[in-house]
XYZ file of C-alpha atoms in Angstrom:
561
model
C 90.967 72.873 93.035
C 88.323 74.405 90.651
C 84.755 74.219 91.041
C 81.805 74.667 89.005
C 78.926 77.157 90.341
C 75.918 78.543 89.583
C 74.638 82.257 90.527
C 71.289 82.089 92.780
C 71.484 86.112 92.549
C 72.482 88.457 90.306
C 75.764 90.817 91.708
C 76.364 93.830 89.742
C 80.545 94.766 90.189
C 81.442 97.541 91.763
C 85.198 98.062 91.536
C 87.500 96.490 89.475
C 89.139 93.335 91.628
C 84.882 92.623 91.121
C 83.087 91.090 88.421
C 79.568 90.734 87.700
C 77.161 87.832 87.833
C 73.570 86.893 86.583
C 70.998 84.772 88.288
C 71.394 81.239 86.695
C 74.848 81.918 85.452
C 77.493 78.702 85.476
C 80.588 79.828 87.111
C 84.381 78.389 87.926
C 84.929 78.696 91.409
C 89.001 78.847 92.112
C 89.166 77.961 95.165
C 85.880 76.655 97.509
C 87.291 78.342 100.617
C 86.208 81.886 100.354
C 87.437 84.609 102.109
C 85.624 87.270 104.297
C 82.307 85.699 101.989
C 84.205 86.427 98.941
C 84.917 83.804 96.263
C 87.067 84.503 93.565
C 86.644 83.072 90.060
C 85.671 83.315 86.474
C 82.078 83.865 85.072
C 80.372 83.155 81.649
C 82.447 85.744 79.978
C 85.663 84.948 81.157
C 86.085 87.389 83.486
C 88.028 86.925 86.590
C 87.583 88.797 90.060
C 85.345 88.824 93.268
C 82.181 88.112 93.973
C 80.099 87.091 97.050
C 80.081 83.237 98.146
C 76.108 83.860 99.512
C 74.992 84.515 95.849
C 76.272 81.610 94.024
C 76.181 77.839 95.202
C 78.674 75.047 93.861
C 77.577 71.856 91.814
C 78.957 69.025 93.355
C 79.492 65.735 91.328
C 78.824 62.594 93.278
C 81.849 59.877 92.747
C 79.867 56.547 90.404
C 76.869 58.425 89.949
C 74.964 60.960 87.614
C 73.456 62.593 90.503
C 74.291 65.768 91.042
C 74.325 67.567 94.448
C 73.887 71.799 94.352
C 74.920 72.543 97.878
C 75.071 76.692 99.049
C 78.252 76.901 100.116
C 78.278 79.152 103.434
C 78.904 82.811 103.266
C 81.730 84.568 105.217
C 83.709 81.223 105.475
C 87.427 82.217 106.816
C 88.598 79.445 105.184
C 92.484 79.794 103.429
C 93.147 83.014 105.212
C 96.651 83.414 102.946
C 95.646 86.063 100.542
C 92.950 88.872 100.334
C 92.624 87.419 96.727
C 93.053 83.969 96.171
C 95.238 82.934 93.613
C 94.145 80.906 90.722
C 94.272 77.373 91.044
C 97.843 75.550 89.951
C 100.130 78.578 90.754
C 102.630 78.599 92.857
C 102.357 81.088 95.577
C 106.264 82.367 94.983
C 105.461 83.462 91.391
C 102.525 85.258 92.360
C 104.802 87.783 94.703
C 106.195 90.641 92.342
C 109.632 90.292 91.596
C 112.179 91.236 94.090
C 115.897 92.149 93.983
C 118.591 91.231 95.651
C 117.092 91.346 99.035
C 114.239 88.239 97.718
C 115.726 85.866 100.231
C 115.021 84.412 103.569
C 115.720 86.145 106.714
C 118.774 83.912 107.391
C 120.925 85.701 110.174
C 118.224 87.706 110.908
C 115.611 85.581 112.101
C 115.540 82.008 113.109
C 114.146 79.386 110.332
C 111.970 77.448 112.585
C 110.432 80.024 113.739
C 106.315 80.156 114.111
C 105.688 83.750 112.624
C 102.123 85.524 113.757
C 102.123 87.987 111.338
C 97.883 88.648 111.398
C 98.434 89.667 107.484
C 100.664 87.749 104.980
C 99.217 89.020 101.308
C 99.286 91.591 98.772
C 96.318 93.417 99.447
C 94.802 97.398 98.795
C 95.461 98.817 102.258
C 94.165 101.738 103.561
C 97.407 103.866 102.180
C 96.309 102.996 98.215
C 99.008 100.276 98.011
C 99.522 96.832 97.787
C 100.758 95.065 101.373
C 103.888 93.251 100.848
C 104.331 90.614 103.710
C 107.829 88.773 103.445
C 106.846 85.286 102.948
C 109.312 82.582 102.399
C 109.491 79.795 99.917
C 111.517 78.025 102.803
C 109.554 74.739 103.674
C 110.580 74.909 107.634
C 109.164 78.881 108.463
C 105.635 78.178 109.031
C 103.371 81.204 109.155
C 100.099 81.245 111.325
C 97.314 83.602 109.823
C 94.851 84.524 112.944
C 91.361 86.096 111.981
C 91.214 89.567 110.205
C 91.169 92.336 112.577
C 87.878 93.093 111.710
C 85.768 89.868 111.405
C 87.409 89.125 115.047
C 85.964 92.626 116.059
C 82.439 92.025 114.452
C 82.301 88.803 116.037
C 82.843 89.897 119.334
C 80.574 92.206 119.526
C 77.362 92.181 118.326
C 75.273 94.027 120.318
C 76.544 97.906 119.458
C 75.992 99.031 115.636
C 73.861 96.038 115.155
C 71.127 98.003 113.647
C 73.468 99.851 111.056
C 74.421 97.847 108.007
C 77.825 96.602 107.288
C 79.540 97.313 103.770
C 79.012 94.243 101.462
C 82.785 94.799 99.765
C 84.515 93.765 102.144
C 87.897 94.526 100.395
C 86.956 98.366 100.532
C 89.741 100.079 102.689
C 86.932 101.216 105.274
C 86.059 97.374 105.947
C 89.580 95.976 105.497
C 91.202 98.852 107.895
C 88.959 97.986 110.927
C 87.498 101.336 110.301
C 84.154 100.523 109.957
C 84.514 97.896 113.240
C 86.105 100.791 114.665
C 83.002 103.412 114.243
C 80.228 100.918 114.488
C 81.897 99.888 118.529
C 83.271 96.370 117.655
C 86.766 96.843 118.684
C 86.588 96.085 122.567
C 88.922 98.424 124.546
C 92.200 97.013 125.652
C 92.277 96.712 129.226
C 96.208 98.904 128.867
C 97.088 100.723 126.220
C 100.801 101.114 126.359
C 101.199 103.930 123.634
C 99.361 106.935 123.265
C 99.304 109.675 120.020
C 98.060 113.309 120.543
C 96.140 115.538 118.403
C 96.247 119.416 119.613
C 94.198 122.367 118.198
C 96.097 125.156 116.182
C 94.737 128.354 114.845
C 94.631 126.040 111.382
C 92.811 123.192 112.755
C 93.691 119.890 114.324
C 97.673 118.732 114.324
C 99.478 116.013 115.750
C 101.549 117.162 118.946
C 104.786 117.241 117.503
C 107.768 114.484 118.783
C 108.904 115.533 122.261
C 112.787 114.802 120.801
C 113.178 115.133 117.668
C 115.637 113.714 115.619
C 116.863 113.328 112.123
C 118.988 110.201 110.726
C 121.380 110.034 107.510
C 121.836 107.066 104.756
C 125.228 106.752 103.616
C 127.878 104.097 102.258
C 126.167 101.731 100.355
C 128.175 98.995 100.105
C 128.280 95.966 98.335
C 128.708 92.576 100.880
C 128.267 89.227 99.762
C 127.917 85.977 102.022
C 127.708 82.361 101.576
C 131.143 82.544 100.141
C 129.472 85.227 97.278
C 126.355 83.073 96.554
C 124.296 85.789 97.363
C 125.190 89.827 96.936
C 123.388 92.357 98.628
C 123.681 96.391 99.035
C 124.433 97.626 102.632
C 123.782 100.939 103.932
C 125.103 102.963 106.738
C 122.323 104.001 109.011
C 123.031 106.477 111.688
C 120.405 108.353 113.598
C 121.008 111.856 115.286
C 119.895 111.208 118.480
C 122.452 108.089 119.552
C 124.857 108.624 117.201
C 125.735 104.934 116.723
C 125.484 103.375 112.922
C 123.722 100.460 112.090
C 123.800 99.099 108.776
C 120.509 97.940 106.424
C 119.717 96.133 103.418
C 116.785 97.605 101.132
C 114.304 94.257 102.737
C 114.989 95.586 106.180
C 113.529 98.865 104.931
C 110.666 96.845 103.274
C 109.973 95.247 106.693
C 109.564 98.429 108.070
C 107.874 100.024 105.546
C 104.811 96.648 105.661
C 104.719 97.380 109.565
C 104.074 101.093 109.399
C 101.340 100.176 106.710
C 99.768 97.779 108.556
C 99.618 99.706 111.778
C 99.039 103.449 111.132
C 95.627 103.364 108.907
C 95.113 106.723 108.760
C 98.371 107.942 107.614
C 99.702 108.559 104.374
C 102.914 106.284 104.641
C 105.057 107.546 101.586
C 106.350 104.317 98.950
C 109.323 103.396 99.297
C 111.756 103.498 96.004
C 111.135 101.201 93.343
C 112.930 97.725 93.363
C 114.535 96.620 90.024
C 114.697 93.344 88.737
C 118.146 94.000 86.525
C 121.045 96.182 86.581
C 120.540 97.196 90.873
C 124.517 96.685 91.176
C 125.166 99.220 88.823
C 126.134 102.553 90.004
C 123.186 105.063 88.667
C 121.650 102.526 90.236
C 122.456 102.335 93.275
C 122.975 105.906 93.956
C 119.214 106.792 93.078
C 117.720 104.511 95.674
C 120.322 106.033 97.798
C 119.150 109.338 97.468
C 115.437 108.466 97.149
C 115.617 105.697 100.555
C 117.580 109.501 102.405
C 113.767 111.565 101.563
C 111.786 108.730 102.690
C 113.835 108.617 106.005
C 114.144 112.220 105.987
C 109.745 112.109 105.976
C 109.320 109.285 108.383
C 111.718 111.308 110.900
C 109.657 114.716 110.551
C 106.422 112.688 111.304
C 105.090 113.241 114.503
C 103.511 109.676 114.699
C 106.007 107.553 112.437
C 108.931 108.776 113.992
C 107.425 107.517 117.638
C 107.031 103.982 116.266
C 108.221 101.083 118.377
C 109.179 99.331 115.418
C 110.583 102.278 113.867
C 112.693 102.703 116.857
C 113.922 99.161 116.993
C 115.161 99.359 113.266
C 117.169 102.909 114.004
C 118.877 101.376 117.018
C 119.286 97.538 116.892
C 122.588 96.126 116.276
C 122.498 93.229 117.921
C 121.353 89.937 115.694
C 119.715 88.823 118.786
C 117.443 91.476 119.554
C 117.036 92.057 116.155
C 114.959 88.959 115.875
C 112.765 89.462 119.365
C 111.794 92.841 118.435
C 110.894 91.859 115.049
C 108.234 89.487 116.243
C 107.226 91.951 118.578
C 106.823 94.478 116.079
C 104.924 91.709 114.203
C 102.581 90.286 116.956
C 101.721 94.255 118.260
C 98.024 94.388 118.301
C 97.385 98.440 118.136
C 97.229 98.093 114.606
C 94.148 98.948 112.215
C 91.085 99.386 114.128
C 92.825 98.864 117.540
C 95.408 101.953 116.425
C 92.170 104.116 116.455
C 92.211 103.615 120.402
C 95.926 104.965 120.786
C 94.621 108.327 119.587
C 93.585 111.175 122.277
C 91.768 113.759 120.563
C 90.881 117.720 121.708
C 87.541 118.340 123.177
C 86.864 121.026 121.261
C 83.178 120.356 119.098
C 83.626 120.054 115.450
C 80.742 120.452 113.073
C 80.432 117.066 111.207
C 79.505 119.032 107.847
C 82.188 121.648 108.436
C 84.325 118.436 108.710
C 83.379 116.985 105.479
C 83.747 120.361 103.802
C 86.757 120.896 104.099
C 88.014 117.245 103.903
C 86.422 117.832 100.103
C 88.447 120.554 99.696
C 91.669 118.652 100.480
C 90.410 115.985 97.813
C 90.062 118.537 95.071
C 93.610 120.267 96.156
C 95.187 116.492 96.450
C 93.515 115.781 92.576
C 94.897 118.704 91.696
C 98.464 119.032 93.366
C 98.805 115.501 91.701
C 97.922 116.406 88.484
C 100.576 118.753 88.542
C 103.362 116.966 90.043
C 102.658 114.172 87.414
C 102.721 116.463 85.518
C 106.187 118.583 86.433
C 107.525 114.790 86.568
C 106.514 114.703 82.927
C 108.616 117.688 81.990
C 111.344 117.196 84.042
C 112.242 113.867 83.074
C 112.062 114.974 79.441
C 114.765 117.272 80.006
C 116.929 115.006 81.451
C 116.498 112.873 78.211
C 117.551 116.638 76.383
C 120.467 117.105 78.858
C 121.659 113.275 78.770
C 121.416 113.841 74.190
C 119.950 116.184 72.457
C 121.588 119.208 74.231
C 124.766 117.070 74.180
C 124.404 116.292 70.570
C 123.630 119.720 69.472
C 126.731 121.431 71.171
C 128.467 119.221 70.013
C 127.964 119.415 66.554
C 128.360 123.123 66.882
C 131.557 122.783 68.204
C 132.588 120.544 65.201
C 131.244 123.342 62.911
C 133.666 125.520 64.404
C 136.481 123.256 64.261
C 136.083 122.787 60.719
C 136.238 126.703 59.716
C 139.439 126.750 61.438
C 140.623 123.376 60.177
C 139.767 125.412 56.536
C 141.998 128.644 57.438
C 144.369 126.163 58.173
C 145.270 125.072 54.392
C 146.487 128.434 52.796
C 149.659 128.999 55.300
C 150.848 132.502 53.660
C 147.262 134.094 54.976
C 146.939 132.054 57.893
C 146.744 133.016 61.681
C 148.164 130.942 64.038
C 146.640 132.547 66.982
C 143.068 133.294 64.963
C 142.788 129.744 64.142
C 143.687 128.799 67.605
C 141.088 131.090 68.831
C 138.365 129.412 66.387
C 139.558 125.815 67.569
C 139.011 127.102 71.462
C 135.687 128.369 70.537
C 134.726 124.765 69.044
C 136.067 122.491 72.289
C 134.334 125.406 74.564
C 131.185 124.296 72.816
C 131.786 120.550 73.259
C 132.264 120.891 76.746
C 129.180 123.066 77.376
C 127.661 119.500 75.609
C 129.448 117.781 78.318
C 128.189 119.733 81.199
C 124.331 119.819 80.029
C 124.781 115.638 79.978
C 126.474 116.149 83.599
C 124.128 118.758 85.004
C 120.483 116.682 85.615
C 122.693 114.754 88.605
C 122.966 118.177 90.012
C 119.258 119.652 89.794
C 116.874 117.749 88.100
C 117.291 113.952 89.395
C 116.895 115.517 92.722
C 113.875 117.226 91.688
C 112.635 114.209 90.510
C 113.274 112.248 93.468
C 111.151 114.713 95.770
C 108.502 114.529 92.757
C 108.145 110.970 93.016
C 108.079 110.740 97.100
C 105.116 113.120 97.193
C 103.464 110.972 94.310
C 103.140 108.369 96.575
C 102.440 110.640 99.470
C 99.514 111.831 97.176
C 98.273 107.811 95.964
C 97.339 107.402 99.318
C 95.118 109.971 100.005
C 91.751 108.558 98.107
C 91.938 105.976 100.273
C 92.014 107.575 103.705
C 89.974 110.129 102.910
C 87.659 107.261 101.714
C 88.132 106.016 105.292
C 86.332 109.403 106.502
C 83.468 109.020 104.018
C 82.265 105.756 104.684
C 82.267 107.201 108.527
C 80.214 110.106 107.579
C 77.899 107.746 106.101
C 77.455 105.618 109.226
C 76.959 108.438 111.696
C 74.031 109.694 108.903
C 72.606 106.250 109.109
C 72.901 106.242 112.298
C 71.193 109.088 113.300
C 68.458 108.333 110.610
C 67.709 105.466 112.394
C 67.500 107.056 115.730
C 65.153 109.616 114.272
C 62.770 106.805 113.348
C 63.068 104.913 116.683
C 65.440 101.944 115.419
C 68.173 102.849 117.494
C 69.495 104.206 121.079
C 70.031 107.742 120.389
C 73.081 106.594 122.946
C 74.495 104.227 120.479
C 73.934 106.797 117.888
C 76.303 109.357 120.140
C 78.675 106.566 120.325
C 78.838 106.484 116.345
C 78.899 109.951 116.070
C 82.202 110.201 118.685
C 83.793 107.485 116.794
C 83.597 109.133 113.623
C 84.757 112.533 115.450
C 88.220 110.391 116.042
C 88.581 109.476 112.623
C 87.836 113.557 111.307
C 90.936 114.550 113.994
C 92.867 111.894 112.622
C 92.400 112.538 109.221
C 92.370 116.305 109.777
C 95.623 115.939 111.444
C 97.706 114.234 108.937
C 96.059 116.965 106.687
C 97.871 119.514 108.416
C 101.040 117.785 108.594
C 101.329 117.124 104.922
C 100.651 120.521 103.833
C 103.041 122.222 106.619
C 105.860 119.456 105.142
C 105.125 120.158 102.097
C 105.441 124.058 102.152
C 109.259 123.274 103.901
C 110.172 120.397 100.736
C 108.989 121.977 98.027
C 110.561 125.264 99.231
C 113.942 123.188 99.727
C 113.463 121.438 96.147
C 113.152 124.870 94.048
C 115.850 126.874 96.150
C 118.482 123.814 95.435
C 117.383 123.733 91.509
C 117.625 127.256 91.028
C 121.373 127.473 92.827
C 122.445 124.664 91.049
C 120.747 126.594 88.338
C 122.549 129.808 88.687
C 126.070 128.066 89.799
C 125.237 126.295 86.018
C 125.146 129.003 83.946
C 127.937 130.779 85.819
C 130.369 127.864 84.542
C 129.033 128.058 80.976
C 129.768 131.970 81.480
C 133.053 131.746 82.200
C 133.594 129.527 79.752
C 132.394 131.273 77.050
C 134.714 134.857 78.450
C 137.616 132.688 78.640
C 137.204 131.932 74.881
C 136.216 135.914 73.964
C 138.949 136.868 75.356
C 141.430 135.444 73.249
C 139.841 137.154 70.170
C 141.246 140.449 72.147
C 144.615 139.482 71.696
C 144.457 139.370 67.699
């Protein structure tokens, strides 16, 4: 239920899921359980958003009297761990998912319904990658789901000795708090006593790099197939999955691929997991349809199998290979209960032990910011362009040849009506020369399938690629920032110049990280984008070859007059 409040401090916003308050203000509280010492609600103004529990307390009516009690409700209460941002009061928590397709259903076959899931994260909240976490929560009243304490708060609680001296962020929905990031730098994530699973980062002439996949392997998307089950209740899309490596096909709906796609997010914080294609909430049986997320689901799989790191995943390994129901379900909840995820994923990574200058570091992790601003300026950009010349292709191109063609056709329909000086074969030759220009219409409307949407579809995979970015690199900053406080402090005697190595190491383990995945994107990138413009300008070329011959064909029978 709804609260009343009033603000003991005044909280200026800093981002927009924040809103501002002033000492004194009355407030509406939407839920009294905050969240990380977040409540959210509506001030004054009727604004909605975050702001911190410790600054406002709640008025509290007593039942058959006039008294009423102001109690400070406690800050950093875990309360209702459900959502990052609680939902407003009254609303059912199915409508406040985003709409889904045809894969918004339980897990039926695929996992059992009484089943306790452990998921650590069930929301929609800004991850580290720039996106919204999509957990698959079920309106079904018998799966129960079991949140356990944010990865970070259980960090920051456990240890409170190391970092104690350097201040924690107050947002504590920034992606440097909510990754474990900041637990992760500061020393609050204790070290596992066995790490099963281990990532590499090498040196190369160009600066750190992840050690590429021992095996690599590449895996194709075909067949998508319509299926239905509960005797056609519910219709679904199948797809043909086959990996390289084994050989054997297993088939996947689009919410397996979601499933995968939450636990790569969840897990690999400093890597710039690409989106995957759009769902649709009418029209995803049609055939356009279908065919796009076909295409568009082959380049994600196509960039998860040419990551060093992705491609290595447990989980990523279980949905390439499992075909059995069974074992489907048990390595699912292993996936879901793995703990190297977030801050604890930082541990997995061995680094080189070669020194980096922090400010070199930060230089040229700027200079990747201004290249990623730029690079997706201009792929919004080329997106712009090239979708408005589909919409030329698909009718005005059409239309204009077309009318062309009809212009011709009517001069020869004219030298039709006066017999004694008509030409059979002239008119003829006219007529050709008015259908050769209606099909030319045709194939403009027919060519985007052949260049364009496929340029479009890389386009829009390294959009997402690119979202991501502010946010990781943002992960970096906020690191920077601690090892500077850090060492501040030390320099004034606050703080173990040990503890302030310790920060400073840390932080070195983000840079690789971050420095690596750097790398990688720009050596992918130079191999896609060389791929996309060599298969444009073919089709290109192969294009304007057909139109060519066309238009010979038709000369030539002006020879023969």
């Amino acid at each position: 239920m709804s609260v009343k409040a009033k603000a003991i401090y005044t909280f200026q916003s800093e981002n927009k899921e924040e809103i501002s308050i002033q000492e004194n203000e009355e407030l509406v509280i939407f839920d009294e359980n905050s969240v990380d010492g977040w409540f959210q609600g509506e001030n004054s103004r009727g604004e909605r958003g975050l702001f911190p529990a410790s600054y406002v307390e709640i008025i509290r009516t007593r039942s058959n009297s006039n008294v009423t009690d102001c109690s400070i409700s406690p800050a950093g209460s875990l309360g209702n761990d459900s959502s990052y941002f609680p939902s407003t009061p009254n609303t059912p928590l199915h409508l406040q998912q985003s709409y889904d397709d045809d894969d918004d259903d339980d897990w039926d076959d695929w996992d059992d319904r009484s089943t306790v899931v452990d998921d650590g994260d069930h929301s929609r909240s800004p991850g580290a990658n720039g996106h919204a976490h999509q957990s698959p929560l079920s309106n079904n009243p018998n799966v129960h789901y079991r949140a356990k304490p944010h990865m970070e708060r259980q960090d920051s609680i456990s240890s409170s000795r190391k970092g104690s001296m350097v201040g924690r962020n107050l947002n504590r929905f920034s992606s440097f708090v909510r990754s474990g990031v900041e637990a992760f730098v500061l020393g609050d994530v204790p070290m596992m006593a066995k790490i099963a699973e281990s990532y590499t980062i090498e040196m190369s002439p160009l600066g750190p790099r992840w050690k590429e996949s021992p095996q690599p392997f590449s895996c194709s998307i075909e067949d998508p197939t319509k299926q239905t089950k509960f005797k056609g209740i519910k219709t679904y899309i199948s797809y043909r999955v086959t990996p390289s490596h084994t050989g054997r096909p297993v088939y996947r709906r689009y919410k397996h691929f979601d499933w995968l796609y939450n636990r790569l997010l969840h897990k690999f914080t400093v890597i710039s997991v690409p989106h995957l294609p759009e769902k649709q909430a009418t029209g995803r049986f049609e055939e356009d349809f279908i065919e796009k997320r076909k295409r568009r689901l082959i380049l994600w799989m196509n960039h998860m199998t040419s990551h060093p790191v992705l491609s290595q995943y447990e989980g990523f390994e279980h949905f390439l290979m499992c075909a059995d129901d069974k074992q489907w379900k048990l390595g699912k909840r292993r996936a879901e209960k793995d703990e190297m995820v977030g801050a604890h994923f930082m541990l997995t990574l061995q680094i080189p032990n070669e020194h980096q200058d922090l400010q070199d570091v930060e230089e040229r992790i700027d200079s990747f910011k201004a290249f990623a601003k730029k690079m997706d300026d201009s792929v919004m950009q080329l997106t712009h362009v090239a979708s408005e010349l589909v919409r030329k292709h698909l009718g005005g191109f059409r239309k204009e040849f077309q009318r062309l063609g009809n212009a011709f056709q009517s001069i020869s329909q004219a030298f039709m009506l006066d017999p004694p000086h008509s030409s059979e074969s002239f008119n003829n030759a006219i007529s050709h020369t008015g259908r050769t220009y209606e099909n030319i219409g045709e194939m403009f409307a027919e060519q985007p399938k052949y260049d364009l949407f496929h340029m479009l579809d890389k386009l829009s995979l390294y959009q997402g690629l690119l979202a991501n970015f502010p946010d990781i690199i943002h992960l970096q900053k906020g690191a920077f920032a601690k090892v500077k406080e850090s060492q501040r402090m030390s320099d004034e005697g606050k703080m173990d110049q040990e503890e302030a190595d310790g920060i400073r190491k840390r932080c070195r383990t983000v840079g690789f990280a971050l420095q690596a995945e750097m790398s990688h994107f720009h050596q992918q990138r130079e191999v896609d984008f060389k791929d996309m413009m060599q298969a444009y300008l073919r089709e290109q070329i192969a294009f304007y070859q057909r139109v060519v011959q066309q238009l010979e064909r038709t000369l030539r029978m002006y020879d023969c007059l």
